Tab-separated table of C-alpha atoms (C1' of nucleotides) in Angstrom:
chain	number	residue	atom	x	y	z
A	192	MET	CA	178.677	-67.675	78.295
A	193	VAL	CA	178.293	-65.500	75.091
A	194	GLU	CA	180.617	-66.546	72.239
A	195	PRO	CA	182.068	-64.241	70.673
A	196	ASP	CA	181.996	-65.135	67.975
A	197	PRO	CA	178.997	-62.611	65.750
A	198	LYS	CA	180.760	-63.512	62.315
A	199	THR	CA	177.792	-62.962	59.447
A	200	PRO	CA	174.773	-61.446	60.212
A	201	ARG	CA	173.129	-64.072	59.908
A	202	GLU	CA	175.415	-66.220	62.056
A	203	ARG	CA	174.790	-63.769	65.015
A	204	TYR	CA	170.820	-63.642	64.832
A	205	ARG	CA	170.932	-67.395	65.083
A	206	ALA	CA	173.054	-67.804	68.088
A	207	GLN	CA	170.935	-65.221	70.054
A	208	VAL	CA	167.691	-67.402	68.635
A	209	ARG	CA	169.922	-70.212	70.055
A	210	ALA	CA	169.686	-68.765	72.830
A	211	GLU	CA	166.575	-67.767	73.516
A	212	ILE	CA	165.359	-71.064	73.035
A	213	LYS	CA	167.392	-72.213	75.606
A	214	GLU	CA	166.698	-69.725	77.935
A	215	HIS	CA	162.998	-70.445	77.733
A	216	ALA	CA	163.997	-74.933	77.832
A	217	TRP	CA	165.753	-73.983	81.178
A	218	GLU	CA	163.153	-72.917	82.518
A	219	GLN	CA	160.394	-75.871	81.965
A	220	ILE	CA	162.904	-78.245	82.823
A	221	ALA	CA	163.465	-75.928	86.513
A	222	THR	CA	159.783	-75.688	87.049
A	223	ALA	CA	158.833	-78.885	85.566
A	224	GLY	CA	161.620	-81.314	84.887
A	225	VAL	CA	163.478	-82.540	81.110
A	226	PRO	CA	160.336	-84.772	80.978
A	227	ALA	CA	158.110	-81.738	80.860
A	228	LEU	CA	160.243	-80.215	78.191
A	229	SER	CA	158.177	-79.205	74.784
A	230	LEU	CA	160.244	-77.740	71.599
A	231	ASN	CA	156.247	-76.567	70.668
A	232	ALA	CA	155.387	-75.272	74.202
A	233	VAL	CA	158.610	-72.719	74.071
A	234	ALA	CA	157.743	-72.452	70.313
A	235	LYS	CA	154.553	-70.889	71.798
A	236	GLN	CA	156.267	-68.362	74.843
A	237	MET	CA	158.280	-66.696	72.058
A	238	GLY	CA	155.627	-66.359	69.481
A	239	VAL	CA	157.212	-68.773	66.340
A	240	SER	CA	155.012	-71.674	65.407
A	241	GLY	CA	156.377	-75.267	66.045
A	242	PRO	CA	158.508	-75.989	62.719
A	243	ALA	CA	160.393	-72.642	63.583
A	244	LEU	CA	162.796	-74.776	66.164
A	245	TYR	CA	163.654	-77.028	64.049
A	246	ARG	CA	165.449	-74.316	61.964
A	247	TYR	CA	168.135	-74.092	64.987
A	248	PHE	CA	168.145	-77.934	67.112
A	249	ALA	CA	167.662	-80.617	64.592
A	250	GLY	CA	165.376	-81.590	67.055
A	251	ARG	CA	164.189	-82.265	70.106
A	252	ASP	CA	167.329	-84.439	71.631
A	253	GLU	CA	170.174	-82.625	70.477
A	254	LEU	CA	168.289	-79.322	72.112
A	255	ILE	CA	168.680	-81.879	75.181
A	256	THR	CA	172.679	-82.815	74.606
A	257	GLU	CA	172.937	-79.115	74.927
A	258	LEU	CA	171.202	-78.361	77.933
A	259	ILE	CA	173.600	-81.000	78.901
A	260	ARG	CA	176.984	-79.100	77.524
A	261	ASP	CA	176.192	-75.696	78.335
A	262	ALA	CA	175.551	-77.595	82.482
A	263	TYR	CA	178.442	-79.304	82.588
A	264	GLN	CA	180.338	-76.005	81.271
A	265	SER	CA	178.811	-74.170	84.370
A	266	LEU	CA	179.780	-76.354	86.316
A	267	ALA	CA	183.164	-76.353	85.574
A	268	ASP	CA	183.048	-72.625	84.988
A	269	THR	CA	181.528	-72.333	88.304
A	270	PHE	CA	184.989	-74.351	90.004
A	271	ARG	CA	187.814	-72.742	88.306
A	272	GLU	CA	186.064	-69.003	88.753
A	273	ALA	CA	186.353	-70.586	92.752
A	274	LEU	CA	189.505	-71.489	92.303
A	275	ALA	CA	191.203	-68.885	91.014
A	276	ALA	CA	189.043	-66.439	93.573
A	277	GLY	CA	191.556	-68.880	96.568
A	278	ALA	CA	189.137	-71.139	97.119
A	279	ASP	CA	190.351	-74.189	98.655
A	280	VAL	CA	188.444	-77.864	98.518
A	281	ALA	CA	185.669	-76.076	101.209
A	282	GLY	CA	185.814	-73.458	98.703
A	283	LEU	CA	185.008	-75.659	96.245
A	284	ALA	CA	181.872	-78.234	98.121
A	285	HIS	CA	180.521	-74.826	99.236
A	286	ALA	CA	180.789	-73.622	95.259
A	287	LEU	CA	178.906	-77.080	93.876
A	288	ARG	CA	176.274	-76.879	96.617
A	289	GLY	CA	175.462	-73.189	96.062
A	290	TRP	CA	175.331	-73.991	92.165
A	291	ALA	CA	173.162	-76.916	92.633
A	292	LEU	CA	170.686	-75.057	95.028
A	293	ALA	CA	170.584	-72.448	91.557
A	294	ASP	CA	169.005	-74.849	89.131
A	295	PRO	CA	168.973	-78.711	91.087
A	296	GLN	CA	167.129	-79.673	87.700
A	297	ARG	CA	170.805	-78.591	85.833
A	298	TYR	CA	172.549	-80.588	88.520
A	299	PHE	CA	170.325	-83.799	88.072
A	300	LEU	CA	170.343	-82.908	84.178
A	301	ILE	CA	174.748	-84.308	85.143
A	302	TYR	CA	174.386	-86.775	88.038
A	303	GLY	CA	171.145	-87.718	87.823
A	304	THR	CA	168.865	-90.291	86.359
A	305	PRO	CA	171.016	-91.926	83.269
A	306	VAL	CA	168.624	-92.683	80.188
A	307	PRO	CA	169.955	-96.367	79.162
A	308	GLY	CA	170.450	-95.673	75.092
A	309	TYR	CA	171.534	-91.928	75.589
A	310	HIS	CA	175.362	-91.433	75.502
A	311	ALA	CA	177.250	-88.268	76.250
A	312	PRO	CA	178.666	-86.777	73.221
A	313	GLU	CA	182.498	-85.960	73.348
A	314	ASP	CA	183.257	-82.618	74.848
A	315	THR	CA	180.747	-83.055	77.771
A	316	THR	CA	183.340	-86.157	79.266
A	317	ARG	CA	185.999	-83.837	78.174
A	318	ILE	CA	184.591	-80.994	80.360
A	319	SER	CA	184.014	-83.724	82.823
A	320	SER	CA	187.756	-84.073	83.038
A	321	GLN	CA	188.317	-80.145	83.317
A	322	ILE	CA	185.260	-80.365	86.148
A	323	MET	CA	187.614	-83.473	87.786
A	324	ALA	CA	191.058	-81.589	86.928
A	325	THR	CA	189.986	-78.615	89.305
A	326	LEU	CA	189.153	-80.544	91.888
A	327	LEU	CA	192.792	-82.198	91.558
A	328	ASP	CA	194.085	-79.090	92.121
A	329	ALA	CA	192.651	-78.256	95.823
A	330	CYS	CA	192.893	-81.903	96.855
A	331	ALA	CA	196.695	-82.003	95.545
A	332	ALA	CA	197.228	-78.305	97.764
A	333	LEU	CA	195.215	-80.286	100.399
A	334	THR	CA	196.584	-83.512	100.780
A	335	PRO	CA	200.493	-82.485	99.425
A	336	ASP	CA	202.009	-86.300	100.060
A	337	GLY	CA	200.449	-88.853	101.820
A	338	PRO	CA	200.193	-92.653	102.746
A	339	THR	CA	198.884	-94.682	98.987
A	340	THR	CA	195.527	-96.626	100.134
A	341	PRO	CA	194.447	-99.390	99.132
A	342	LEU	CA	192.065	-97.869	96.350
A	343	GLY	CA	194.472	-95.896	95.042
A	344	ALA	CA	196.754	-98.237	94.526
A	345	HIS	CA	193.878	-99.045	91.502
A	346	LEU	CA	193.284	-95.033	91.038
A	347	GLU	CA	197.178	-95.069	90.285
A	348	GLU	CA	196.708	-97.619	87.467
A	349	HIS	CA	193.920	-96.075	86.147
A	350	ARG	CA	194.110	-92.762	86.368
A	351	ASP	CA	193.385	-92.094	82.448
A	352	TRP	CA	190.706	-89.383	84.185
A	353	ALA	CA	193.170	-87.578	85.610
A	354	GLU	CA	194.628	-87.059	82.239
A	355	GLY	CA	197.973	-86.572	83.076
A	356	HIS	CA	197.256	-84.334	86.396
A	357	PRO	CA	200.651	-84.870	88.647
A	358	ALA	CA	198.592	-85.394	91.853
A	359	PRO	CA	199.563	-88.071	94.590
A	360	SER	CA	196.822	-91.364	94.454
A	361	ALA	CA	196.174	-90.228	97.705
A	362	ALA	CA	195.258	-87.047	96.354
A	363	LEU	CA	193.148	-89.220	93.409
A	364	HIS	CA	191.076	-91.123	96.221
A	365	GLN	CA	190.570	-87.660	98.525
A	366	ALA	CA	188.951	-86.104	95.437
A	367	LEU	CA	187.636	-89.455	94.465
A	368	ASN	CA	185.637	-89.498	97.888
A	369	PHE	CA	184.064	-85.782	97.900
A	370	TRP	CA	182.800	-86.994	94.893
A	371	THR	CA	181.284	-88.928	96.051
A	372	ARG	CA	180.165	-88.245	100.082
A	373	LEU	CA	179.442	-84.380	98.003
A	374	HIS	CA	177.094	-85.694	95.735
A	375	GLY	CA	175.620	-88.427	97.892
A	376	VAL	CA	174.437	-86.087	100.061
A	377	LEU	CA	173.669	-83.497	97.809
A	378	SER	CA	171.838	-85.347	95.190
A	379	LEU	CA	169.043	-86.979	98.308
A	380	GLU	CA	169.041	-82.812	99.543
A	381	LEU	CA	167.941	-81.827	96.005
A	382	ALA	CA	165.084	-84.733	95.647
A	383	GLY	CA	163.653	-83.236	99.122
A	384	HIS	CA	164.708	-86.968	101.105
A	385	PHE	CA	165.596	-84.712	103.851
A	386	ALA	CA	163.138	-82.968	104.486
A	387	GLY	CA	160.813	-85.678	104.434
A	388	MET	CA	162.853	-86.755	107.315
A	389	GLY	CA	162.590	-82.961	108.651
A	390	LEU	CA	166.176	-83.486	108.544
A	391	ASP	CA	168.220	-79.902	107.872
A	392	PRO	CA	170.000	-80.693	104.730
A	393	ALA	CA	172.717	-77.867	105.231
A	394	LEU	CA	173.932	-79.728	108.254
A	395	LEU	CA	174.118	-83.038	106.585
A	396	PHE	CA	176.184	-81.113	103.715
A	397	ALA	CA	178.084	-78.966	106.372
A	398	ALA	CA	178.485	-82.310	108.563
A	399	GLU	CA	179.795	-84.676	105.409
A	400	LEU	CA	182.134	-82.331	104.761
A	401	ASP	CA	184.263	-81.593	107.775
A	402	ASP	CA	184.306	-85.191	108.001
A	403	LEU	CA	186.047	-85.356	104.824
A	404	LEU	CA	188.353	-82.676	106.009
A	405	THR	CA	189.346	-83.497	108.684
A	406	ARG	CA	189.172	-87.596	108.540
A	407	ARG	CA	191.490	-87.303	104.915
A	408	VAL	CA	192.671	-90.806	104.443
B	257	MET	CA	155.168	-110.884	95.569
B	258	VAL	CA	151.638	-111.616	94.844
B	259	GLU	CA	148.096	-110.840	97.176
B	260	PRO	CA	146.698	-113.713	98.193
B	261	ASP	CA	142.716	-112.131	97.874
B	262	PRO	CA	141.719	-113.638	95.398
B	263	LYS	CA	137.557	-112.646	96.568
B	264	THR	CA	135.679	-112.618	94.305
B	265	PRO	CA	136.635	-113.562	90.776
B	266	ARG	CA	136.291	-110.540	88.943
B	267	GLU	CA	139.058	-108.737	91.411
B	268	ARG	CA	141.278	-111.904	90.822
B	269	TYR	CA	140.709	-111.370	87.194
B	270	ARG	CA	141.588	-107.350	88.035
B	271	ALA	CA	144.409	-108.209	89.938
B	272	GLN	CA	145.668	-110.550	87.513
B	273	VAL	CA	146.085	-107.665	84.765
B	274	ARG	CA	146.797	-104.276	86.722
B	275	ALA	CA	150.247	-107.105	87.851
B	276	GLU	CA	150.374	-107.627	84.295
B	277	ILE	CA	149.958	-103.617	82.909
B	278	LYS	CA	153.110	-103.883	85.992
B	279	GLU	CA	154.973	-106.167	84.087
B	280	HIS	CA	155.182	-104.544	80.941
B	281	ALA	CA	156.050	-101.037	82.543
B	282	TRP	CA	158.786	-102.272	84.018
B	283	GLU	CA	160.039	-103.910	81.575
B	284	GLN	CA	160.087	-100.946	79.310
B	285	ILE	CA	161.003	-99.118	82.184
B	286	ALA	CA	164.403	-101.566	82.533
B	287	THR	CA	165.449	-100.878	78.966
B	288	ALA	CA	164.078	-97.376	78.088
B	289	GLY	CA	163.728	-95.558	81.577
B	290	VAL	CA	160.305	-93.656	82.136
B	291	PRO	CA	160.252	-91.284	79.805
B	292	ALA	CA	159.616	-94.064	77.602
B	293	LEU	CA	156.987	-95.822	79.401
B	294	SER	CA	153.719	-95.689	76.954
B	295	LEU	CA	150.764	-97.159	78.018
B	296	ASN	CA	149.886	-97.522	74.634
B	297	ALA	CA	152.966	-99.453	73.534
B	298	VAL	CA	152.287	-101.663	76.966
B	299	ALA	CA	148.753	-101.374	75.765
B	300	LYS	CA	149.645	-102.987	72.382
B	301	GLN	CA	152.362	-106.029	74.071
B	302	MET	CA	148.868	-106.916	76.168
B	303	GLY	CA	147.103	-107.374	72.585
B	304	VAL	CA	144.926	-104.723	73.662
B	305	SER	CA	143.535	-101.727	72.603
B	306	GLY	CA	144.561	-98.190	74.674
B	307	PRO	CA	142.058	-97.413	76.376
B	308	ALA	CA	141.515	-100.949	77.738
B	309	LEU	CA	144.280	-99.956	80.027
B	310	TYR	CA	142.414	-97.043	82.165
B	311	ARG	CA	140.178	-99.322	83.221
B	312	TYR	CA	142.960	-100.682	85.406
B	313	PHE	CA	145.196	-97.234	86.207
B	314	ALA	CA	143.878	-94.041	86.003
B	315	GLY	CA	146.565	-92.902	83.850
B	316	ARG	CA	149.949	-92.595	83.034
B	317	ASP	CA	150.739	-91.083	86.440
B	318	GLU	CA	149.043	-93.484	88.747
B	319	LEU	CA	150.698	-96.341	86.920
B	320	ILE	CA	154.135	-95.031	87.881
B	321	THR	CA	153.143	-94.256	91.225
B	322	GLU	CA	152.220	-97.356	91.852
B	323	LEU	CA	155.140	-98.320	89.902
B	324	ILE	CA	157.095	-96.644	92.817
B	325	ARG	CA	155.609	-97.900	95.942
B	326	ASP	CA	156.656	-101.694	94.532
B	327	ALA	CA	160.061	-100.231	94.286
B	328	TYR	CA	159.856	-99.530	97.649
B	329	GLN	CA	158.142	-101.927	98.807
B	330	SER	CA	160.749	-104.387	96.706
B	331	LEU	CA	164.397	-103.091	98.877
B	332	ALA	CA	162.296	-103.104	102.207
B	333	ASP	CA	161.382	-106.667	101.690
B	334	THR	CA	165.180	-106.794	100.138
B	335	PHE	CA	166.795	-105.374	103.280
B	336	ARG	CA	164.494	-107.695	105.764
B	337	GLU	CA	164.449	-110.661	104.344
B	338	ALA	CA	168.483	-110.281	104.425
B	339	LEU	CA	168.752	-109.105	108.452
B	340	ALA	CA	166.325	-111.568	108.870
B	341	ALA	CA	168.850	-113.878	106.939
B	342	GLY	CA	171.156	-112.972	109.671
B	343	ALA	CA	173.227	-110.149	107.298
B	344	ASP	CA	175.205	-107.248	108.991
B	345	VAL	CA	175.392	-103.625	107.884
B	346	ALA	CA	177.652	-104.565	105.220
B	347	GLY	CA	175.477	-107.687	104.177
B	348	LEU	CA	172.893	-105.238	103.750
B	349	ALA	CA	175.042	-103.060	102.110
B	350	HIS	CA	176.201	-106.041	99.688
B	351	ALA	CA	171.993	-105.754	98.971
B	352	LEU	CA	171.543	-102.770	98.198
B	353	ARG	CA	174.154	-103.447	95.002
B	354	GLY	CA	172.408	-106.200	94.444
B	355	TRP	CA	169.544	-104.742	94.541
B	356	ALA	CA	170.222	-101.815	92.715
B	357	LEU	CA	172.225	-103.401	89.353
B	358	ALA	CA	168.871	-106.059	89.329
B	359	ASP	CA	167.033	-102.794	87.713
B	360	PRO	CA	169.280	-99.752	88.495
B	361	GLN	CA	166.299	-97.511	86.877
B	362	ARG	CA	164.147	-99.029	89.685
B	363	TYR	CA	166.870	-97.502	92.091
B	364	PHE	CA	166.150	-93.865	90.278
B	365	LEU	CA	163.210	-94.575	90.170
B	366	ILE	CA	162.710	-93.987	94.404
B	367	TYR	CA	166.302	-92.116	94.286
B	368	GLY	CA	166.888	-90.813	91.204
B	369	THR	CA	165.597	-87.479	89.852
B	370	PRO	CA	163.220	-85.848	90.824
B	371	VAL	CA	159.704	-84.658	88.832
B	372	PRO	CA	159.428	-80.585	90.307
B	373	GLY	CA	155.937	-80.630	91.218
B	374	TYR	CA	155.437	-84.647	92.124
B	375	HIS	CA	154.996	-85.873	95.770
B	376	ALA	CA	154.907	-89.266	97.145
B	377	PRO	CA	152.090	-90.388	98.490
B	378	GLU	CA	152.343	-91.005	102.306
B	379	ASP	CA	152.370	-95.307	101.675
B	380	THR	CA	155.650	-94.471	100.380
B	381	THR	CA	157.300	-92.800	102.618
B	382	ARG	CA	155.982	-95.337	105.632
B	383	ILE	CA	158.322	-98.419	103.796
B	384	SER	CA	160.656	-95.829	103.519
B	385	SER	CA	160.521	-95.104	106.793
B	386	GLN	CA	161.158	-99.488	107.435
B	387	ILE	CA	163.767	-99.636	105.277
B	388	MET	CA	165.936	-97.079	107.584
B	389	ALA	CA	164.502	-98.929	110.481
B	390	THR	CA	165.946	-101.919	108.798
B	391	LEU	CA	169.607	-100.226	108.668
B	392	LEU	CA	169.315	-98.960	111.786
B	393	ASP	CA	168.859	-102.152	113.298
B	394	ALA	CA	171.373	-102.873	112.060
B	395	CYS	CA	173.662	-100.043	112.304
B	396	ALA	CA	172.830	-100.568	116.511
B	397	ALA	CA	173.819	-104.180	116.588
B	398	LEU	CA	177.524	-102.596	115.298
B	399	THR	CA	177.634	-99.759	117.307
B	400	PRO	CA	176.279	-100.728	120.018
B	401	ASP	CA	176.851	-96.998	122.326
B	402	GLY	CA	178.822	-94.313	121.082
B	403	PRO	CA	180.227	-90.584	121.710
B	404	THR	CA	177.629	-88.083	120.421
B	405	THR	CA	179.039	-86.193	117.006
B	406	PRO	CA	177.477	-82.804	116.371
B	407	LEU	CA	174.864	-84.409	114.504
B	408	GLY	CA	174.969	-86.975	116.279
B	409	ALA	CA	172.671	-83.807	118.712
B	410	HIS	CA	170.749	-82.510	115.030
B	411	LEU	CA	169.296	-86.007	114.453
B	412	GLU	CA	168.638	-86.444	118.459
B	413	GLU	CA	166.477	-83.941	118.675
B	414	HIS	CA	164.650	-84.506	115.028
B	415	ARG	CA	164.095	-87.966	115.037
B	416	ASP	CA	160.683	-88.299	114.118
B	417	TRP	CA	162.018	-90.551	110.715
B	418	ALA	CA	163.923	-93.152	113.394
B	419	GLU	CA	159.960	-93.460	114.174
B	420	GLY	CA	160.528	-94.505	118.028
B	421	HIS	CA	163.232	-96.505	117.177
B	422	PRO	CA	165.494	-97.251	120.425
B	423	ALA	CA	168.354	-96.821	118.696
B	424	PRO	CA	171.104	-94.214	120.088
B	425	SER	CA	172.754	-90.870	118.016
B	426	ALA	CA	175.207	-92.989	117.381
B	427	ALA	CA	174.015	-95.217	115.465
B	428	LEU	CA	171.531	-92.713	113.556
B	429	HIS	CA	174.621	-91.003	112.408
B	430	GLN	CA	176.013	-93.861	111.300
B	431	ALA	CA	172.504	-94.722	109.480
B	432	LEU	CA	172.699	-91.485	107.576
B	433	ASN	CA	176.793	-91.771	106.443
B	434	PHE	CA	175.668	-95.189	104.996
B	435	TRP	CA	172.903	-93.993	103.396
B	436	THR	CA	174.414	-90.596	102.120
B	437	ARG	CA	177.269	-92.795	101.038
B	438	LEU	CA	176.657	-95.626	99.762
B	439	HIS	CA	173.974	-93.795	97.195
B	440	GLY	CA	176.676	-91.632	96.266
B	441	VAL	CA	179.148	-94.793	94.894
B	442	LEU	CA	176.508	-96.618	93.654
B	443	SER	CA	174.647	-93.506	91.920
B	444	LEU	CA	177.322	-92.900	90.237
B	445	GLU	CA	178.191	-96.438	89.291
B	446	LEU	CA	174.468	-96.864	87.942
B	447	ALA	CA	175.011	-93.668	86.015
B	448	GLY	CA	178.156	-95.259	84.096
B	449	HIS	CA	180.414	-92.442	85.571
B	450	PHE	CA	182.674	-94.875	86.274
B	451	ALA	CA	182.844	-97.328	83.723
B	452	GLY	CA	183.435	-93.603	82.003
B	453	MET	CA	186.071	-93.013	83.300
B	454	GLY	CA	187.591	-96.972	83.596
B	455	LEU	CA	187.303	-97.409	86.801
B	456	ASP	CA	185.781	-100.291	88.503
B	457	PRO	CA	182.620	-99.349	90.565
B	458	ALA	CA	182.991	-103.197	92.799
B	459	LEU	CA	186.410	-101.138	94.457
B	460	LEU	CA	184.863	-98.005	95.054
B	461	PHE	CA	182.072	-99.704	96.819
B	462	ALA	CA	184.008	-102.152	99.005
B	463	ALA	CA	186.270	-99.242	99.671
B	464	GLU	CA	183.821	-97.097	100.749
B	465	LEU	CA	181.913	-99.869	103.337
B	466	ASP	CA	185.297	-100.475	104.734
B	467	ASP	CA	186.426	-97.250	105.410
B	468	LEU	CA	182.678	-96.696	106.954
B	469	LEU	CA	183.168	-99.887	108.917
B	470	THR	CA	186.670	-99.474	110.095
B	471	ARG	CA	186.793	-95.648	110.669
B	472	ARG	CA	182.841	-95.129	112.457
B	473	VAL	CA	182.156	-92.665	113.808
C	247	DA	C1'	117.586	-117.441	82.947
C	248	DG	C1'	117.203	-111.782	84.352
C	249	DG	C1'	119.711	-108.036	85.528
C	250	DT	C1'	123.153	-105.376	86.797
C	251	DT	C1'	128.256	-105.234	87.157
C	252	DT	C1'	132.368	-104.576	84.546
C	253	DC	C1'	135.026	-105.015	80.617
C	254	DG	C1'	137.379	-104.079	75.675
C	255	DT	C1'	135.278	-101.408	71.586
C	256	DT	C1'	135.830	-97.640	68.458
C	257	DA	C1'	135.918	-92.253	67.621
C	258	DG	C1'	137.124	-88.251	68.757
C	259	DA	C1'	139.751	-83.835	71.057
C	260	DA	C1'	144.260	-82.182	72.475
C	261	DC	C1'	148.603	-82.639	72.629
C	262	DC	C1'	153.782	-83.570	71.327
C	263	DT	C1'	157.554	-84.853	67.406
C	264	DA	C1'	158.903	-84.515	63.247
C	265	DT	C1'	158.888	-83.720	57.925
C	266	DC	C1'	157.824	-81.401	53.988
C	267	DA	C1'	156.967	-77.754	50.002
C	268	DC	C1'	156.025	-72.858	49.783
C	269	DG	C1'	156.606	-68.180	50.481
C	270	DC	C1'	159.433	-64.321	51.363
C	271	DA	C1'	162.147	-60.999	53.917
C	272	DA	C1'	167.378	-60.494	54.850
C	273	DC	C1'	171.648	-61.032	53.171
C	274	DA	C1'	175.736	-60.891	49.118
C	275	DC	C1'	177.656	-60.217	45.617
C	276	DC	C1'	178.310	-57.532	41.296
D	237	DG	C1'	171.910	-50.261	43.924
D	238	DG	C1'	169.689	-53.638	41.145
D	239	DT	C1'	169.824	-59.053	41.557
D	240	DG	C1'	170.770	-63.757	42.440
D	241	DT	C1'	171.183	-66.988	46.842
D	242	DT	C1'	170.297	-68.198	51.087
D	243	DG	C1'	168.331	-69.252	55.272
D	244	DC	C1'	163.530	-68.276	57.966
D	245	DG	C1'	158.720	-68.928	58.990
D	246	DT	C1'	154.549	-70.829	57.601
D	247	DG	C1'	151.123	-73.841	57.641
D	248	DA	C1'	149.876	-78.987	55.783
D	249	DT	C1'	150.600	-83.309	57.345
D	250	DA	C1'	151.408	-87.869	59.744
D	251	DG	C1'	151.656	-90.770	63.168
D	252	DG	C1'	152.919	-90.570	68.041
D	253	DT	C1'	150.455	-90.263	72.995
D	254	DT	C1'	147.606	-89.313	76.955
D	255	DC	C1'	142.983	-89.088	78.099
D	256	DT	C1'	137.454	-88.555	78.186
D	257	DA	C1'	133.225	-89.966	76.054
D	258	DA	C1'	129.278	-93.854	74.213
D	259	DC	C1'	128.043	-98.354	73.281
D	260	DG	C1'	128.236	-103.720	72.377
D	261	DA	C1'	129.400	-107.373	74.340
D	262	DA	C1'	130.294	-111.045	78.041
D	263	DA	C1'	130.615	-112.291	82.778
D	264	DC	C1'	129.007	-112.328	86.750
D	265	DC	C1'	125.720	-112.194	91.119
D	266	DT	C1'	120.872	-113.926	92.309
DNA sequence: AGGTTTCGTTAGAACCTATCACGCAACACC
DNA sequence: GGTGTTGCGTGATAGGTTCTAACGAAACCT
């Protein structure tokens, strides 16, 4: 979580204040959503006056970008740790849901409503690739080989996003299925659509995961 | 689209101005997202001064709520018309994607990132039920009968959201699958995640739809 | 035509982001 | 340890937002 780079005392202090700002920002986002994130309110919480924060972040947009970056990294770490702990695809799915439920707005920061003009910085797409790579690892272990599906052929042609991952096309297809389907149920759960219908989100998620595992490709 | 209720000239004018305000609001949302929607900017576009709009909407929140209502209604109409034109489940899926691509932000207004504190008004949930009812119609026609899945049992117990729709549990399950899976691929497409990976969203959507149709429950 | 309702205006309060110039404290170097 | 430089926090300021209040004018209804 923390950067072990306390070169000068100044950088040390700076990193600490930046972290504290982000901490308060996460709190605001979790309770009222991204639109309600206010630099002024964060400053007030820290007992400091508004413009002080501009020493640490160029503006509101840069702070949000940083939070998005951290969200990506947090998910990548969660996946990596789960896989290192011996989790299979189902374990990864469980880790994903737990991570999302811990802070729904953090999930939506990555996979939620996009801002039309916004373009994510380069490194977030790199971290995103790491996430997919972890998922590919698990899928390749689950599906060592399989028939190439029609979509698998397309994925084979455009496997740049796999970044040289040596997974067969069946694993590519399955990883994509996991991603899109789990996102489907999970995002609807986090948005409260199932609760509004009197359904149990955990059951829907489990059923979708089970379908993915038992009826793979 | 228009309400044929021009009782008094005043109400007629009022409805027209409200519609014009919403028109400009949609434009802003489509180009810059909901957070960028500004009553002031709308007023400026209409050549009128800021507070004038408060005669027509109690505030920014009520305007957004009205837009959400219209979005729900628009999707419900699209589904209803598609079904009336003889569309099956695949036709509904195609209609859904077309409707979403026509204005992605409108789709996200319904199925996108939720605002933590916000609770949708009663009638939007009613329109939402109409949408699900249309989907259930199509699914019941496609799957006249089938084995009750484990999840189907749960859906059978909590079929309030079907609002008395006489569909078998297999159809309930399939309708839910359609919803969650198409939302999964569609929302990721609209958010640009596939484009960032060099994948063809149309192919992914078609593949998921094909899987839903050929390997149903 | 008169009375009432409704509309659009300007003024203003309370927020927000963001920039600037200033004073001061902390660090770094000698 | 003193001195110079760097960085930090401040208040002031500009321009943006939502939203309320009071006023004048226009349109409607009777």
